[in-house]
Amino acid sequence: MSSAPSSATDTKVKILLVDDRPENLLGLEADLSALGQTLVRAPSGEEALKALDDDEFALVLLATQMSGMDGHETAAYIKRRSQTRDTPIIFVSAYEMGPHATFRGYAAGAVDQVSRPYDPWLLRAKVAVFVDLHRKNTQLRKQAALLRTRAAAGLLAQLPTLLSDIETQAHDLAEQLRARASSTTVRTMAARLEREVRGLGQVLRGEPGAPPAPESLRSPQYRDG
């Protein structure tokens, strides 16, 4: 696994560093600065939750031992929120963790755990994996949104042709009802349906004198350009 800095063409991601000891935050910043990402400090669990409310992070490095809200409690809040439950958490412990502490960390939602003193190269390698994963997930979301937009645009492009067939069918139905229906109400409804279908076809084809387009067809995603 490589921990080389990102290329200049890559968009920086944000990594949240949470610890109530300033020297620990400074140490994490120094060890992770080579990755070339945006490192955000949070001196408490409460400040970490505020930061997560305001921004999207690729990863949270979270101290397990903190005054007030500790790491496990903070992790529980992160995983409880719909907008942050998928954000990866790496616990950073002040001492070597035994099996019980390790199990508790994973049960709280951590994807990995490290103990001080940690190997800076190993930590950078672990973090680099989640940075790359975040980038790939972001790219997939953008591609999925683009495909949905193109599918909607393709369907909209077919509507004039489809509506032309419906116009013909509505006209034939109205003619039949005018000739055969004894009820004035039925004949009136058929004529109204024919007018509305014709009007919608004029809107989609952009014909002069067409009635105003429905609001759903005037949204930005359906405009030219």
Tab-separated table of C-alpha atoms in Angstrom:
chain	number	residue	atom	x	y	z
A	1	MET	CA	0.000	0.000	0.000
A	2	SER	CA	1.340	3.383	-0.969
A	3	SER	CA	1.078	6.507	1.112
A	4	ALA	CA	2.393	8.830	-1.596
A	5	PRO	CA	0.848	12.300	-1.762
A	6	SER	CA	-2.092	12.786	-4.112
A	7	SER	CA	-1.452	14.243	-7.537
A	8	ALA	CA	-2.281	17.877	-8.122
A	9	THR	CA	-5.248	16.907	-10.284
A	10	ASP	CA	-6.928	15.009	-7.459
A	11	THR	CA	-9.466	16.830	-5.333
A	12	LYS	CA	-8.447	17.001	-1.702
A	13	VAL	CA	-10.632	15.188	0.787
A	14	LYS	CA	-11.148	16.128	4.420
A	15	ILE	CA	-9.934	14.025	7.338
A	16	LEU	CA	-11.210	14.777	10.846
A	17	LEU	CA	-8.717	14.445	13.714
A	18	VAL	CA	-10.370	14.196	17.139
A	19	ASP	CA	-8.404	14.382	20.395
A	20	ASP	CA	-8.574	16.549	23.523
A	21	ARG	CA	-4.773	16.695	23.770
A	22	PRO	CA	-3.292	19.389	21.471
A	23	GLU	CA	0.056	17.603	21.233
A	24	ASN	CA	-1.669	14.493	19.888
A	25	LEU	CA	-3.474	16.533	17.230
A	26	LEU	CA	-0.205	18.171	16.217
A	27	GLY	CA	1.440	14.757	15.979
A	28	LEU	CA	-1.328	13.389	13.753
A	29	GLU	CA	-1.126	16.450	11.513
A	30	ALA	CA	2.627	16.055	11.157
A	31	ASP	CA	2.350	12.346	10.374
A	32	LEU	CA	-0.472	12.744	7.829
A	33	SER	CA	0.583	15.972	6.126
A	34	ALA	CA	2.528	13.996	3.491
A	35	LEU	CA	-0.792	12.699	2.109
A	36	GLY	CA	-1.645	16.210	0.914
A	37	GLN	CA	-5.226	16.153	2.213
A	38	THR	CA	-7.198	18.695	4.262
A	39	LEU	CA	-6.768	17.910	7.962
A	40	VAL	CA	-9.403	19.318	10.332
A	41	ARG	CA	-8.930	19.370	14.114
A	42	ALA	CA	-11.641	18.752	16.709
A	43	PRO	CA	-10.591	19.045	20.398
A	44	SER	CA	-13.601	17.111	21.720
A	45	GLY	CA	-16.355	14.714	20.736
A	46	GLU	CA	-18.873	17.553	20.721
A	47	GLU	CA	-16.727	19.607	18.335
A	48	ALA	CA	-16.296	16.545	16.116
A	49	LEU	CA	-20.063	16.150	15.777
A	50	LYS	CA	-20.423	19.841	14.874
A	51	ALA	CA	-17.741	19.483	12.199
A	52	LEU	CA	-19.486	16.424	10.762
A	53	ASP	CA	-22.746	18.374	10.620
A	54	ASP	CA	-21.102	21.096	8.545
A	55	ASP	CA	-18.968	19.084	6.131
A	56	GLU	CA	-18.262	15.703	4.534
A	57	PHE	CA	-15.214	13.768	5.689
A	58	ALA	CA	-13.481	10.795	4.130
A	59	LEU	CA	-12.336	9.502	7.509
A	60	VAL	CA	-12.358	10.231	11.249
A	61	LEU	CA	-9.308	9.507	13.400
A	62	LEU	CA	-10.810	9.394	16.879
A	63	ALA	CA	-9.036	9.201	20.232
A	64	THR	CA	-10.637	6.617	22.513
A	65	GLN	CA	-9.693	8.375	25.781
A	66	MET	CA	-11.042	11.927	26.084
A	67	SER	CA	-12.523	13.954	28.898
A	68	GLY	CA	-16.252	14.474	28.659
A	69	MET	CA	-17.572	12.538	25.658
A	70	ASP	CA	-15.044	9.783	24.996
A	71	GLY	CA	-14.271	8.150	21.672
A	72	HIS	CA	-16.731	5.289	21.979
A	73	GLU	CA	-19.608	7.630	22.841
A	74	THR	CA	-18.667	9.953	19.990
A	75	ALA	CA	-18.529	7.019	17.577
A	76	ALA	CA	-21.985	5.904	18.706
A	77	TYR	CA	-23.415	9.340	17.830
A	78	ILE	CA	-21.644	9.329	14.462
A	79	LYS	CA	-23.070	5.930	13.563
A	80	ARG	CA	-26.536	6.903	14.784
A	81	ARG	CA	-26.857	9.776	12.306
A	82	SER	CA	-28.011	8.989	8.787
A	83	GLN	CA	-25.655	11.506	7.147
A	84	THR	CA	-22.526	10.173	8.924
A	85	ARG	CA	-23.198	6.501	9.639
A	86	ASP	CA	-21.075	5.415	6.664
A	87	THR	CA	-18.090	7.633	7.554
A	88	PRO	CA	-15.135	5.341	8.436
A	89	ILE	CA	-13.639	5.690	11.935
A	90	ILE	CA	-10.139	4.695	13.017
A	91	PHE	CA	-9.706	4.630	16.800
A	92	VAL	CA	-6.418	5.917	18.209
A	93	SER	CA	-5.679	4.571	21.679
A	94	ALA	CA	-3.148	5.863	24.199
A	95	TYR	CA	-2.114	2.329	25.127
A	96	GLU	CA	-1.848	-1.135	23.631
A	97	MET	CA	-5.362	-2.537	23.315
A	98	GLY	CA	-6.237	-5.968	24.582
A	99	PRO	CA	-8.871	-8.269	23.048
A	100	HIS	CA	-11.716	-6.733	25.065
A	101	ALA	CA	-10.838	-3.157	24.096
A	102	THR	CA	-10.352	-4.191	20.461
A	103	PHE	CA	-13.759	-5.878	20.372
A	104	ARG	CA	-15.375	-2.843	22.000
A	105	GLY	CA	-13.844	-0.590	19.349
A	106	TYR	CA	-15.173	-2.636	16.443
A	107	ALA	CA	-18.559	-2.931	18.173
A	108	ALA	CA	-18.668	0.886	18.365
A	109	GLY	CA	-18.290	1.075	14.586
A	110	ALA	CA	-14.540	1.473	14.037
A	111	VAL	CA	-13.104	0.087	10.804
A	112	ASP	CA	-9.591	-0.059	12.284
A	113	GLN	CA	-7.637	0.745	15.456
A	114	VAL	CA	-4.099	1.877	16.228
A	115	SER	CA	-2.242	2.306	19.515
A	116	ARG	CA	0.332	4.887	20.497
A	117	PRO	CA	3.170	4.861	19.740
A	118	TYR	CA	2.100	3.930	16.220
A	119	ASP	CA	4.171	3.538	13.075
A	120	PRO	CA	3.624	6.757	11.021
A	121	TRP	CA	4.206	4.894	7.729
A	122	LEU	CA	1.602	2.292	8.634
A	123	LEU	CA	-0.887	4.947	9.725
A	124	ARG	CA	-0.439	6.875	6.461
A	125	ALA	CA	-0.941	3.661	4.490
A	126	LYS	CA	-4.186	2.912	6.337
A	127	VAL	CA	-5.489	6.451	5.863
A	128	ALA	CA	-4.507	6.490	2.170
A	129	VAL	CA	-6.735	3.447	1.577
A	130	PHE	CA	-9.808	5.270	2.923
A	131	VAL	CA	-8.952	8.455	1.038
A	132	ASP	CA	-8.859	6.471	-2.207
A	133	LEU	CA	-12.086	4.662	-1.312
A	134	HIS	CA	-13.840	7.961	-0.601
A	135	ARG	CA	-12.741	9.354	-3.963
A	136	LYS	CA	-14.019	6.286	-5.795
A	137	ASN	CA	-17.375	6.406	-3.978
A	138	THR	CA	-17.748	10.109	-4.781
A	139	GLN	CA	-16.987	9.437	-8.446
A	140	LEU	CA	-19.537	6.615	-8.551
A	141	ARG	CA	-22.221	8.853	-7.047
A	142	LYS	CA	-21.525	11.543	-9.648
A	143	GLN	CA	-21.639	9.005	-12.485
A	144	ALA	CA	-24.930	7.572	-11.185
A	145	ALA	CA	-26.448	11.078	-11.030
A	146	LEU	CA	-25.231	11.797	-14.579
A	147	LEU	CA	-26.762	8.556	-15.856
A	148	ARG	CA	-30.093	9.420	-14.223
A	149	THR	CA	-30.017	12.869	-15.831
A	150	ARG	CA	-29.207	11.419	-19.252
A	151	ALA	CA	-31.957	8.802	-18.915
A	152	ALA	CA	-34.480	11.522	-18.054
A	153	ALA	CA	-33.278	13.649	-20.971
A	154	GLY	CA	-33.557	10.678	-23.326
A	155	LEU	CA	-37.095	9.969	-22.190
A	156	LEU	CA	-38.044	13.616	-22.605
A	157	ALA	CA	-36.638	13.596	-26.151
A	158	GLN	CA	-38.965	10.700	-27.008
A	159	LEU	CA	-42.065	12.371	-25.585
A	160	PRO	CA	-42.985	14.438	-28.677
A	161	THR	CA	-43.092	11.293	-30.836
A	162	LEU	CA	-45.028	9.340	-28.234
A	163	LEU	CA	-47.415	12.228	-27.694
A	164	SER	CA	-48.026	12.542	-31.423
A	165	ASP	CA	-49.416	8.997	-31.405
A	166	ILE	CA	-51.523	9.809	-28.351
A	167	GLU	CA	-52.840	12.958	-30.081
A	168	THR	CA	-54.002	10.838	-33.005
A	169	GLN	CA	-55.676	8.334	-30.684
A	170	ALA	CA	-57.328	11.127	-28.654
A	171	HIS	CA	-58.647	12.741	-31.855
A	172	ASP	CA	-60.072	9.426	-33.121
A	173	LEU	CA	-61.701	8.777	-29.731
A	174	ALA	CA	-63.227	12.242	-29.642
A	175	GLU	CA	-64.608	11.801	-33.176
A	176	GLN	CA	-66.179	8.464	-32.241
A	177	LEU	CA	-67.751	9.880	-29.086
A	178	ARG	CA	-69.078	12.931	-30.924
A	179	ALA	CA	-70.714	10.635	-33.443
A	180	ARG	CA	-72.039	7.975	-31.060
A	181	ALA	CA	-72.324	9.290	-27.497
A	182	SER	CA	-75.715	10.613	-26.480
A	183	SER	CA	-74.401	12.397	-23.409
A	184	THR	CA	-73.324	16.000	-23.882
A	185	THR	CA	-71.024	15.662	-20.863
A	186	VAL	CA	-69.151	12.721	-22.422
A	187	ARG	CA	-68.702	14.585	-25.710
A	188	THR	CA	-67.469	17.671	-23.857
A	189	MET	CA	-64.957	15.654	-21.829
A	190	ALA	CA	-63.658	13.973	-24.981
A	191	ALA	CA	-63.181	17.340	-26.684
A	192	ARG	CA	-61.374	18.713	-23.596
A	193	LEU	CA	-59.054	15.679	-23.505
A	194	GLU	CA	-58.219	16.180	-27.177
A	195	ARG	CA	-57.410	19.886	-26.592
A	196	GLU	CA	-55.212	19.176	-23.573
A	197	VAL	CA	-53.262	16.440	-25.348
A	198	ARG	CA	-52.786	18.690	-28.389
A	199	GLY	CA	-51.667	21.577	-26.149
A	200	LEU	CA	-49.097	19.434	-24.375
A	201	GLY	CA	-47.753	18.287	-27.735
A	202	GLN	CA	-47.372	21.924	-28.817
A	203	VAL	CA	-45.440	22.698	-25.635
A	204	LEU	CA	-43.014	19.808	-26.109
A	205	ARG	CA	-42.485	20.676	-29.778
A	206	GLY	CA	-42.032	24.366	-28.962
A	207	GLU	CA	-44.705	25.489	-31.429
A	208	PRO	CA	-45.678	29.197	-31.546
A	209	GLY	CA	-48.775	29.997	-29.535
A	210	ALA	CA	-48.418	26.947	-27.319
A	211	PRO	CA	-49.886	27.229	-23.809
A	212	PRO	CA	-47.417	27.703	-20.894
A	213	ALA	CA	-45.435	24.568	-20.060
A	214	PRO	CA	-46.205	22.802	-16.779
A	215	GLU	CA	-43.772	23.745	-13.978
A	216	SER	CA	-42.295	20.211	-14.004
A	217	LEU	CA	-41.126	20.733	-17.585
A	218	ARG	CA	-39.631	24.152	-16.832
A	219	SER	CA	-37.166	22.939	-14.199
A	220	PRO	CA	-33.433	23.562	-14.914
A	221	GLN	CA	-32.658	19.922	-15.740
A	222	TYR	CA	-34.984	20.068	-18.787
A	223	ARG	CA	-33.811	23.395	-20.181
A	224	ASP	CA	-31.611	23.600	-23.237
A	225	GLY	CA	-27.919	24.255	-22.570
